[in-house]
mmCIF file of C-alpha atoms and ligand atoms in Angstrom:
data_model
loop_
_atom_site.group_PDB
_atom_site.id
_atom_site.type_symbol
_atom_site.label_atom_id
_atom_site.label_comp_id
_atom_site.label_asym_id
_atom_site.label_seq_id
_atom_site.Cartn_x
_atom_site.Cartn_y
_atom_site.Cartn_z
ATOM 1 C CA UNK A 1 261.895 77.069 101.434
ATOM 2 C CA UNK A 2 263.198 74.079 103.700
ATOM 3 C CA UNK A 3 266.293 72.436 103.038
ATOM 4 C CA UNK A 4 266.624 68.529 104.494
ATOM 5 C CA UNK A 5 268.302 65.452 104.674
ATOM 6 C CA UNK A 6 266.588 62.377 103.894
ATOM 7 C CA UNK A 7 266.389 58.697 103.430
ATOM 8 C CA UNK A 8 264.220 56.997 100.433
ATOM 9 C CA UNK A 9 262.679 53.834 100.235
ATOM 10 C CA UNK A 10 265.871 52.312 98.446
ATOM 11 C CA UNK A 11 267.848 53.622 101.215
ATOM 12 C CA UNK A 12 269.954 56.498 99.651
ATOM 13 C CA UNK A 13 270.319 59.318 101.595
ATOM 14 C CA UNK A 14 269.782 63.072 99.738
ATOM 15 C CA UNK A 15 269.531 66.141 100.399
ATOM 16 C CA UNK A 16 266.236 67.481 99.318
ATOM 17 C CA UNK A 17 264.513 71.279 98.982
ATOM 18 C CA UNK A 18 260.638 71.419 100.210
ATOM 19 C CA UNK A 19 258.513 74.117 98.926
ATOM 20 C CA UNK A 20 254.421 74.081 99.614
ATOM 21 C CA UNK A 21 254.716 70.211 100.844
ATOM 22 C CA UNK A 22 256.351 68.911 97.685
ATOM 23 C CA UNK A 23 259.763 67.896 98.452
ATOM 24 C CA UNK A 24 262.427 68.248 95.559
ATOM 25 C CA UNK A 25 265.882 65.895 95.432
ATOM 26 C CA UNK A 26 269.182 67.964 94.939
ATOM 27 C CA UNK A 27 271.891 66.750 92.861
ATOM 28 C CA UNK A 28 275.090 68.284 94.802
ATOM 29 C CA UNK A 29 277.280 67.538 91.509
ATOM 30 C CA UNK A 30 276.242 69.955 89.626
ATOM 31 C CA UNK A 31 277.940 72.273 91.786
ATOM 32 C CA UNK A 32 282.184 72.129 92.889
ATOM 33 C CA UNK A 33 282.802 72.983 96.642
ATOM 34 C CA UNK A 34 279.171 71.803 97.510
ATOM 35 C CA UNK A 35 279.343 69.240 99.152
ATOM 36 C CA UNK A 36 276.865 69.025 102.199
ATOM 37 C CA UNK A 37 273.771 70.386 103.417
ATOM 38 C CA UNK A 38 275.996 73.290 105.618
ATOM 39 C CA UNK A 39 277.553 73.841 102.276
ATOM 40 C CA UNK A 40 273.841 75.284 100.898
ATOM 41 C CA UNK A 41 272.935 76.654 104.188
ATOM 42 C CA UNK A 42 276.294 78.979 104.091
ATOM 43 C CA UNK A 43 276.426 79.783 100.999
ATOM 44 C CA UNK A 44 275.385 83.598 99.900
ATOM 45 C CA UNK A 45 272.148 82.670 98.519
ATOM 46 C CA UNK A 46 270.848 79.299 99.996
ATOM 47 C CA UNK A 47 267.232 79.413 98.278
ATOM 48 C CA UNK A 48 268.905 80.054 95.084
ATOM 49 C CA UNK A 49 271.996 77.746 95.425
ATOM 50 C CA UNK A 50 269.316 75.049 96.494
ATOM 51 C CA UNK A 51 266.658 75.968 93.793
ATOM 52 C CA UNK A 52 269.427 75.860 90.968
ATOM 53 C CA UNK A 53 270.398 72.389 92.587
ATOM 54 C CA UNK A 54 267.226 70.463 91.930
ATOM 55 C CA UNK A 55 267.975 67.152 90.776
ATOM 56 C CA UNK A 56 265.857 67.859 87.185
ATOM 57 C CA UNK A 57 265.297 63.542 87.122
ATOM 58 C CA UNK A 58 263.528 63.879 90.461
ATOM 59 C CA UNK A 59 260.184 64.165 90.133
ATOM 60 C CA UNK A 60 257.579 65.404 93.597
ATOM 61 C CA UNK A 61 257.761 63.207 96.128
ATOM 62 C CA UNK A 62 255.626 63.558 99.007
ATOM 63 C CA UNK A 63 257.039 64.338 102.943
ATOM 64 C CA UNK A 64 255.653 60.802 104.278
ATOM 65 C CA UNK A 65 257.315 59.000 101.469
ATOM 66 C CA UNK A 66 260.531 59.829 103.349
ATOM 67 C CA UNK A 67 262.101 59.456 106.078
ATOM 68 C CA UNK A 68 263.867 62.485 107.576
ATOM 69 C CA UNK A 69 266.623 62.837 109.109
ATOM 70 C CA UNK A 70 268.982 65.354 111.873
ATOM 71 C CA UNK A 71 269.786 68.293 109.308
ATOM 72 C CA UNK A 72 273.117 68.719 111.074
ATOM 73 C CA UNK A 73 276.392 68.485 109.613
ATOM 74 C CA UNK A 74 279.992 69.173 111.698
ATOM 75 C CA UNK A 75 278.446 71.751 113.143
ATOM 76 C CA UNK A 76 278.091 72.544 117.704
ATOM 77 C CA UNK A 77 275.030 72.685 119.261
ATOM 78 C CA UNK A 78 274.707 75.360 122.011
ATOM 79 C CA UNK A 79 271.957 76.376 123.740
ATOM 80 C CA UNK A 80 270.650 79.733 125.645
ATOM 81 C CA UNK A 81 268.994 79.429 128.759
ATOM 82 C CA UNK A 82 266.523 81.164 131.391
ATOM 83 C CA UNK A 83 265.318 83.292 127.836
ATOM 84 C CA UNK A 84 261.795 83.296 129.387
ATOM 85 C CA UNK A 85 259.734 84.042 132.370
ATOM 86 C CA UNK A 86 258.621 80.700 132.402
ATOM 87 C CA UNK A 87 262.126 79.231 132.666
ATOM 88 C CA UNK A 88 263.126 81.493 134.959
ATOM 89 C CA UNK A 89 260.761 81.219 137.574
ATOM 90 C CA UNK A 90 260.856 77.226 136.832
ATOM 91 C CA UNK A 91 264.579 76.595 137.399
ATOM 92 C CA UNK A 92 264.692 79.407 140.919
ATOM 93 C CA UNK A 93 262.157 76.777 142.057
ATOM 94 C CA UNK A 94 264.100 73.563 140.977
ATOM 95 C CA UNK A 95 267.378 75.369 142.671
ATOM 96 C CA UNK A 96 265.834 76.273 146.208
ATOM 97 C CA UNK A 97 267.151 73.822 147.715
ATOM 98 C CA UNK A 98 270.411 73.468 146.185
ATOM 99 C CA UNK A 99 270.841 77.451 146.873
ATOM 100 C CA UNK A 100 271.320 78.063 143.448
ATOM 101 C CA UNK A 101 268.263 80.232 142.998
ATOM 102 C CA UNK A 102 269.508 83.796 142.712
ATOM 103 C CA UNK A 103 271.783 82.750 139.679
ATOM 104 C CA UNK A 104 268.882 82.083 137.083
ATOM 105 C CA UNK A 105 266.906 85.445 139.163
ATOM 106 C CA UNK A 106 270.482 87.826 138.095
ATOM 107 C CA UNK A 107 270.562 85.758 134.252
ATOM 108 C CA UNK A 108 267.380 86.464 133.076
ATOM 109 C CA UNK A 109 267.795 90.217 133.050
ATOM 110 C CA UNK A 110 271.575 90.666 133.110
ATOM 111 C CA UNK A 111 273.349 91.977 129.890
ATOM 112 C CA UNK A 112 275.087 88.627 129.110
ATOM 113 C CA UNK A 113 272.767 85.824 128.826
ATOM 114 C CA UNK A 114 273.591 82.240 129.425
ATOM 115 C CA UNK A 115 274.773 80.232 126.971
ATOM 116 C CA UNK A 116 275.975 76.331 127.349
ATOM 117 C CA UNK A 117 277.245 74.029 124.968
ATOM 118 C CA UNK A 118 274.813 71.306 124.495
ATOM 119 C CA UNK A 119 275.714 69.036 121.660
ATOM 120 C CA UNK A 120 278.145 67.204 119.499
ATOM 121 C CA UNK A 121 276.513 65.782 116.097
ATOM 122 C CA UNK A 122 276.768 62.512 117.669
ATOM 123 C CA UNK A 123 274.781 62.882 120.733
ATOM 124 C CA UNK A 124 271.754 64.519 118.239
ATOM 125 C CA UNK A 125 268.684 62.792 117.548
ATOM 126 C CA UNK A 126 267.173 63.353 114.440
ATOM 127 C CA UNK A 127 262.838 62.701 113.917
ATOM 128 C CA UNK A 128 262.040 59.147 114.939
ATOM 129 C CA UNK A 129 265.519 58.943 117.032
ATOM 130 C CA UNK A 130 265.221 58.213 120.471
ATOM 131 C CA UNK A 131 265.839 61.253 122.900
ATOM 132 C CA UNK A 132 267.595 59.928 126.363
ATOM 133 C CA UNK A 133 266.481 60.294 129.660
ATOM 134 C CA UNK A 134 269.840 59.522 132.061
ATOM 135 C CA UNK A 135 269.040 56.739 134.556
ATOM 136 C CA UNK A 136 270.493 58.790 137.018
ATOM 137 C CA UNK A 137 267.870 61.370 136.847
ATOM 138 C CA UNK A 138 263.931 61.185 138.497
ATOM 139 C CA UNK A 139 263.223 64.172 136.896
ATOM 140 C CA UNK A 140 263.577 64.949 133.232
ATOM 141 C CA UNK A 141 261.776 66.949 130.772
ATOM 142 C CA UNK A 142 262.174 68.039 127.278
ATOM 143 C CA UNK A 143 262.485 71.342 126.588
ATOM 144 C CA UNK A 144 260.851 72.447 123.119
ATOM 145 C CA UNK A 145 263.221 75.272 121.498
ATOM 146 C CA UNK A 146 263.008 77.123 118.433
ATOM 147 C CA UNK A 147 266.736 76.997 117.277
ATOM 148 C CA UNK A 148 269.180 78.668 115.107
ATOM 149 C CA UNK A 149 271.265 77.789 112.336
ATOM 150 C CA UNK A 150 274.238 80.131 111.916
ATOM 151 C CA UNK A 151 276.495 79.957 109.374
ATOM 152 C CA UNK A 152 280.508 80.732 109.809
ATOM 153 C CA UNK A 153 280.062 84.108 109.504
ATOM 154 C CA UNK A 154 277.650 84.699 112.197
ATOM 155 C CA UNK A 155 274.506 85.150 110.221
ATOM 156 C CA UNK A 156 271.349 83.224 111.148
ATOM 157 C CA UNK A 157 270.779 81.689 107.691
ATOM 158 C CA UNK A 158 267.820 79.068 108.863
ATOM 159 C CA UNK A 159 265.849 77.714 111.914
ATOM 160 C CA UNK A 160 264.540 74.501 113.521
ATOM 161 C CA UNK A 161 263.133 72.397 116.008
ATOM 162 C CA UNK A 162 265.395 71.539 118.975
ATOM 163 C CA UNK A 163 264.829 69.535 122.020
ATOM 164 C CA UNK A 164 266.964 70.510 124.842
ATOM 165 C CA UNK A 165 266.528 67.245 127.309
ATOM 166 C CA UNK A 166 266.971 68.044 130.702
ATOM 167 C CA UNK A 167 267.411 66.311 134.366
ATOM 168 C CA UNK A 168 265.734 68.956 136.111
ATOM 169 C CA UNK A 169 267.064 67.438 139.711
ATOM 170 C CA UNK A 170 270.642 67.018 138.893
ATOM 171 C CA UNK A 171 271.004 70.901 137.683
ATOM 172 C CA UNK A 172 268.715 71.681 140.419
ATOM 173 C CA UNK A 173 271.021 69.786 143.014
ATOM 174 C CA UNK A 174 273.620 71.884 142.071
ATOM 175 C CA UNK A 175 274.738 74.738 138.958
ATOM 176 C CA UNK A 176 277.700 73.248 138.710
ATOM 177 C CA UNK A 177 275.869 70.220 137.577
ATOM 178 C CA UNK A 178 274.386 72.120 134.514
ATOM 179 C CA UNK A 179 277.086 69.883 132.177
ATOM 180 C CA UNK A 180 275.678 66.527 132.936
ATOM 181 C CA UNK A 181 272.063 67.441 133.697
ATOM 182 C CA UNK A 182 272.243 68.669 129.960
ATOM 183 C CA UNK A 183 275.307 67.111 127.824
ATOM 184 C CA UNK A 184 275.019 63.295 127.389
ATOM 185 C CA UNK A 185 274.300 60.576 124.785
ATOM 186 C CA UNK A 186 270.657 61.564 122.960
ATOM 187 C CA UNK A 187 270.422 64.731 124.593
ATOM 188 C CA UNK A 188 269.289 66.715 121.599
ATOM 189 C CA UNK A 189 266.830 65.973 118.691
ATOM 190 C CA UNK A 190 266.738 68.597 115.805
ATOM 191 C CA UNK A 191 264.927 68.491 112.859
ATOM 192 C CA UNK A 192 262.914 67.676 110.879
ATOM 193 C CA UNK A 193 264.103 70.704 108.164
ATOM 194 C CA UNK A 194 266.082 73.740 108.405
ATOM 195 C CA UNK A 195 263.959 76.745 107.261
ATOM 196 C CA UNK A 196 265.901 78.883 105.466
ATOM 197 C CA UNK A 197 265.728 82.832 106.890
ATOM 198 C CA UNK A 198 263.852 84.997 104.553
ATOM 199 C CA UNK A 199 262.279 88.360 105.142
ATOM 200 C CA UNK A 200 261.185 89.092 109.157
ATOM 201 C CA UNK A 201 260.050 86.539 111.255
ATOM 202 C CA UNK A 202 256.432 87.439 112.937
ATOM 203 C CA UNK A 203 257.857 86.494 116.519
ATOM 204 C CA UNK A 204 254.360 86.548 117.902
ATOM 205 C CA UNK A 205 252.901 84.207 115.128
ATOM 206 C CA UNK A 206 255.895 81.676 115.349
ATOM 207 C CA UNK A 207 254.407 79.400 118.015
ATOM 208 C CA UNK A 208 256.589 76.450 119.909
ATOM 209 C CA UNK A 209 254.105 73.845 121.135
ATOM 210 C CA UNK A 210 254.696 70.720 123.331
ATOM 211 C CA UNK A 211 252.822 67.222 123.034
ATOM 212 C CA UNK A 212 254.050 64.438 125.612
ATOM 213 C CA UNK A 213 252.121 61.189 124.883
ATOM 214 C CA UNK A 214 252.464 57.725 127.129
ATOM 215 C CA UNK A 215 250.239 55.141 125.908
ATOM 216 C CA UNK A 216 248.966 56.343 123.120
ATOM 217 C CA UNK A 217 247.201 59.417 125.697
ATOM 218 C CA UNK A 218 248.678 62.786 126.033
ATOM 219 C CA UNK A 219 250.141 63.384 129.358
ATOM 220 C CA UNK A 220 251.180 67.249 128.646
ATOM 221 C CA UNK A 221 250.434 70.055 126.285
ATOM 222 C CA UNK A 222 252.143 73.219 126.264
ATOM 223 C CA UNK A 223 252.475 76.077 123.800
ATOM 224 C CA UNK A 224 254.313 79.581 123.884
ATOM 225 C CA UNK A 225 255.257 82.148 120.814
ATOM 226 C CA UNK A 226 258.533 83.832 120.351
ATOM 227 C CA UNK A 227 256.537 86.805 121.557
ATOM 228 C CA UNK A 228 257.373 85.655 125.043
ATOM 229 C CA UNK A 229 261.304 85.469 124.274
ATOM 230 C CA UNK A 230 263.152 88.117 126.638
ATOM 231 C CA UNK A 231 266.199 88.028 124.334
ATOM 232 C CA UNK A 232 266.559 89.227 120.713
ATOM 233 C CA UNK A 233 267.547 86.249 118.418
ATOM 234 C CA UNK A 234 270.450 88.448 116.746
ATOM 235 C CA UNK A 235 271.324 89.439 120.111
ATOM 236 C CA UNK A 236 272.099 85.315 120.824
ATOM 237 C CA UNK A 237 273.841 85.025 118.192
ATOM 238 C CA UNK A 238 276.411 87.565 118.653
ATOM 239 C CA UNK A 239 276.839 86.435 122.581
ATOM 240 C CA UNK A 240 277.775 83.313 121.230
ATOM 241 C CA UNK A 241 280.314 83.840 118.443
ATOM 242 C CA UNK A 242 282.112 86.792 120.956
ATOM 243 C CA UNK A 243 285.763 85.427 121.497
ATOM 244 C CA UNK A 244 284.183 82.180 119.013
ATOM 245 C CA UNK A 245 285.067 80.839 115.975
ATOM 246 C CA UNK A 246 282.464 78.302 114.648
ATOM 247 C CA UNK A 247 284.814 76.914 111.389
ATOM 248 C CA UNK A 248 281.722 74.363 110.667
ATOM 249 C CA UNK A 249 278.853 76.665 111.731
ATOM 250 C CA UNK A 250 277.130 76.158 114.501
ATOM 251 C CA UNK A 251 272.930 75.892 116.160
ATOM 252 C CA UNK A 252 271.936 77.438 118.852
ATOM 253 C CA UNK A 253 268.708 76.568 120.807
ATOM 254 C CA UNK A 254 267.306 79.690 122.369
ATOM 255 C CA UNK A 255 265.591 78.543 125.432
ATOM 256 C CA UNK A 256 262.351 76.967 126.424
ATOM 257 C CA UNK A 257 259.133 78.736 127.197
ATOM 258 C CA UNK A 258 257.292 75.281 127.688
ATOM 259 C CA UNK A 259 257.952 72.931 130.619
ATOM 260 C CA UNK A 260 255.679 71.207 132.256
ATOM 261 C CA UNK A 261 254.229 70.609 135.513
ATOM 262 C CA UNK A 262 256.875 70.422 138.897
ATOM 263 C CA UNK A 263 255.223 66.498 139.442
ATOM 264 C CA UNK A 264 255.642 65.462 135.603
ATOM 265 C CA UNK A 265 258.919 63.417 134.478
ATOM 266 C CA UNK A 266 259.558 61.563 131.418
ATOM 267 C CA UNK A 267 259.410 58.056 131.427
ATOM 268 C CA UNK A 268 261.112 54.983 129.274
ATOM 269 C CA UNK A 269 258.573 54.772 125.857
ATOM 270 C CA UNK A 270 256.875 58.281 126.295
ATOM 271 C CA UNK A 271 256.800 60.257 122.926
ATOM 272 C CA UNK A 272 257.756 64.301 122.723
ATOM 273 C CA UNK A 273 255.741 66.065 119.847
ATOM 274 C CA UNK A 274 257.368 69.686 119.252
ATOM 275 C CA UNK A 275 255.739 71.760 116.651
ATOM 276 C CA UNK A 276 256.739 74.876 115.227
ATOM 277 C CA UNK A 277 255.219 77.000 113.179
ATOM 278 C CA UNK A 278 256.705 77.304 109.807
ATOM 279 C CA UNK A 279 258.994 74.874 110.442
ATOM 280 C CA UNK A 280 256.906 71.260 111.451
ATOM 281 C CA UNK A 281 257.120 68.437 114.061
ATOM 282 C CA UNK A 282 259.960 66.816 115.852
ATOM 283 C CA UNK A 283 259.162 63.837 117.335
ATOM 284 C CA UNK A 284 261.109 61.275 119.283
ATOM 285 C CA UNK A 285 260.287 58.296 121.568
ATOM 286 C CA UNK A 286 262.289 58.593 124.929
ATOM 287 C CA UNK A 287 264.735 56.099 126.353
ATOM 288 C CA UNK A 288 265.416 55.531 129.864
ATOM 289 C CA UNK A 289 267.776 52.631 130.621
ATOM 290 C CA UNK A 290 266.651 51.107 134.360
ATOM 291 C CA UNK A 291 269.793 50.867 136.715
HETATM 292 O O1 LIG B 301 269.870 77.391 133.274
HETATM 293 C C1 LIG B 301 269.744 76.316 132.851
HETATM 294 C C2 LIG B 301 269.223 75.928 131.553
HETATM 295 C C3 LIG B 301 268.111 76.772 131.056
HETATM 296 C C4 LIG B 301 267.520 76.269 129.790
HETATM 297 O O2 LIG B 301 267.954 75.298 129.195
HETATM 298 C C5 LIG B 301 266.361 76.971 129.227
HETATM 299 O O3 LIG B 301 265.883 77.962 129.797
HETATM 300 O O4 LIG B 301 265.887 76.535 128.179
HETATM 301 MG MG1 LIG B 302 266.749 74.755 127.436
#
């Protein structure tokens, strides 16, 4: 099941449950103490909770007939990084010069992996949203990330689509730069659902693919499965809530597998396409304000 938050025709915002396509209002009064989407998602038995919630006047409604929007609440956004080969080898090459190479080399197989903070719910982008390129940066990519929802607890109780936006030449310049290069106003789009964690995820059938369209054309395809993770997603989880207390929850990105060529940047009007498996497709038009 996928929990989400929408917006009908009329204009009301819900909350809605989506099983085999057919999306479901929920009617949080029927419930005290439930009061928001994080509510379900931490509560012992989200499916159930969310199942027993169905509005019973709403009838099916179809996905397009909505529109969907960031399934975030109060919670952070953090993100892991260097998590793949791919990444790895990517950002020792973006770093060369700035002589910040070896420090993404020693991450990607040390014991503690890096994890930033990424993301207040205000700087998220939900689908539709514009994603921001800063117009201080010449290169900038999106980073598609399959991402965790974590409850207060510490348990991974659903996952989504994240976009981690990134000026590739302002952390390249310098590590120390990592803040800006990745924590500014539309940094992050998440969405479009949360889907809730039941049973084992097949890691190597959960593919995260990449569309980048200007004009109409695409400009860059990419594609990677959760096979090709170097970090458990447990193992993530726990890094980040050591010495943490996440009163409101919290999602974590795990890293990109996906970036594209060393000569590709995002432009003003572009559109990023990230699909997962299981889960859907985030998309968001890009923004770059000239200087
Ligand atoms: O080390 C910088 C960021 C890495 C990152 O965001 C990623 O690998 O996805
Ligand atoms: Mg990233």
């Amino acid at each position: 099941m996928k929990l989400a938050k929408v917006r009908l025709a009329d204009g009301a915002r819900r909350l809605a449950a989506i099983e085999d396509r057919t999306l479901k209002l929920l009617d949080l009064s029927q419930v005290e103490n439930i009061q928001c989407l994080a509510d379900i998602l931490h509560s012992p038995d989200p499916a159930g909770l969310a199942r027993f919630l169905i509005d019973p006047r709403s009838g099916s409604i179809k996905c397009d007939e909505v529109t969907f929007l960031a399934p975030i609440d109060r919670q952070e956004v953090w993100a892991a990084g260097v998590t793949y080969k791919r990444s790895q080898v990517a950002r020792m090459e973006e770093s060369k010069a700035g002589g910040g190479a070896s420090h993404y080399d020693k991450v990607y197989t040390a014991d503690r992996p890096e994890i930033f903070f990424k993301a207040t719910p205000h700087r998220v982008s939900g689908p539709g949203q514009p994603v921001r390129v800063r117009h201080d940066s010449r290169w900038s990519v999106p980073e598609p990330e399959f991402t965790l929802v974590i409850d207060p607890a510490g348990r991974i109780v659903g996952y989504t689509i994240g976009n981690d936006m990134s000026a590739r030449d302002i952390e390249g310049e310098n590590p120390l730069y990592l803040p800006q290069a990745k924590v500014y106003s539309q940094c992050c789009g998440l969405g479009p659902a949360i889907q809730i964690a039941e049973g084992t995820l097949n890691l190597a059938e959960t593919t995260v693919g990449v569309v980048i369209q200007r004009g109409g054309k695409s400009v860059f395809e990419g594609s990677t499965t959760l096979a090709q993770l170097h970090r458990q997603l447990a193992e993530l989880a726990t890094w980040l809530y050591r010495e943490n207390e996440f009163p409101f929850g919290a999602f974590l990105l795990t890293g990109t597998g996906v970036i594209p060529p060393d000569d590709f940047t995002l432009e003003n009007g572009d559109s990023v396409s990230i699909t997962i498996s299981g889960i859907g497709t985030l998309t968001n038009p890009v923004v770059k304000n000239s200087l």
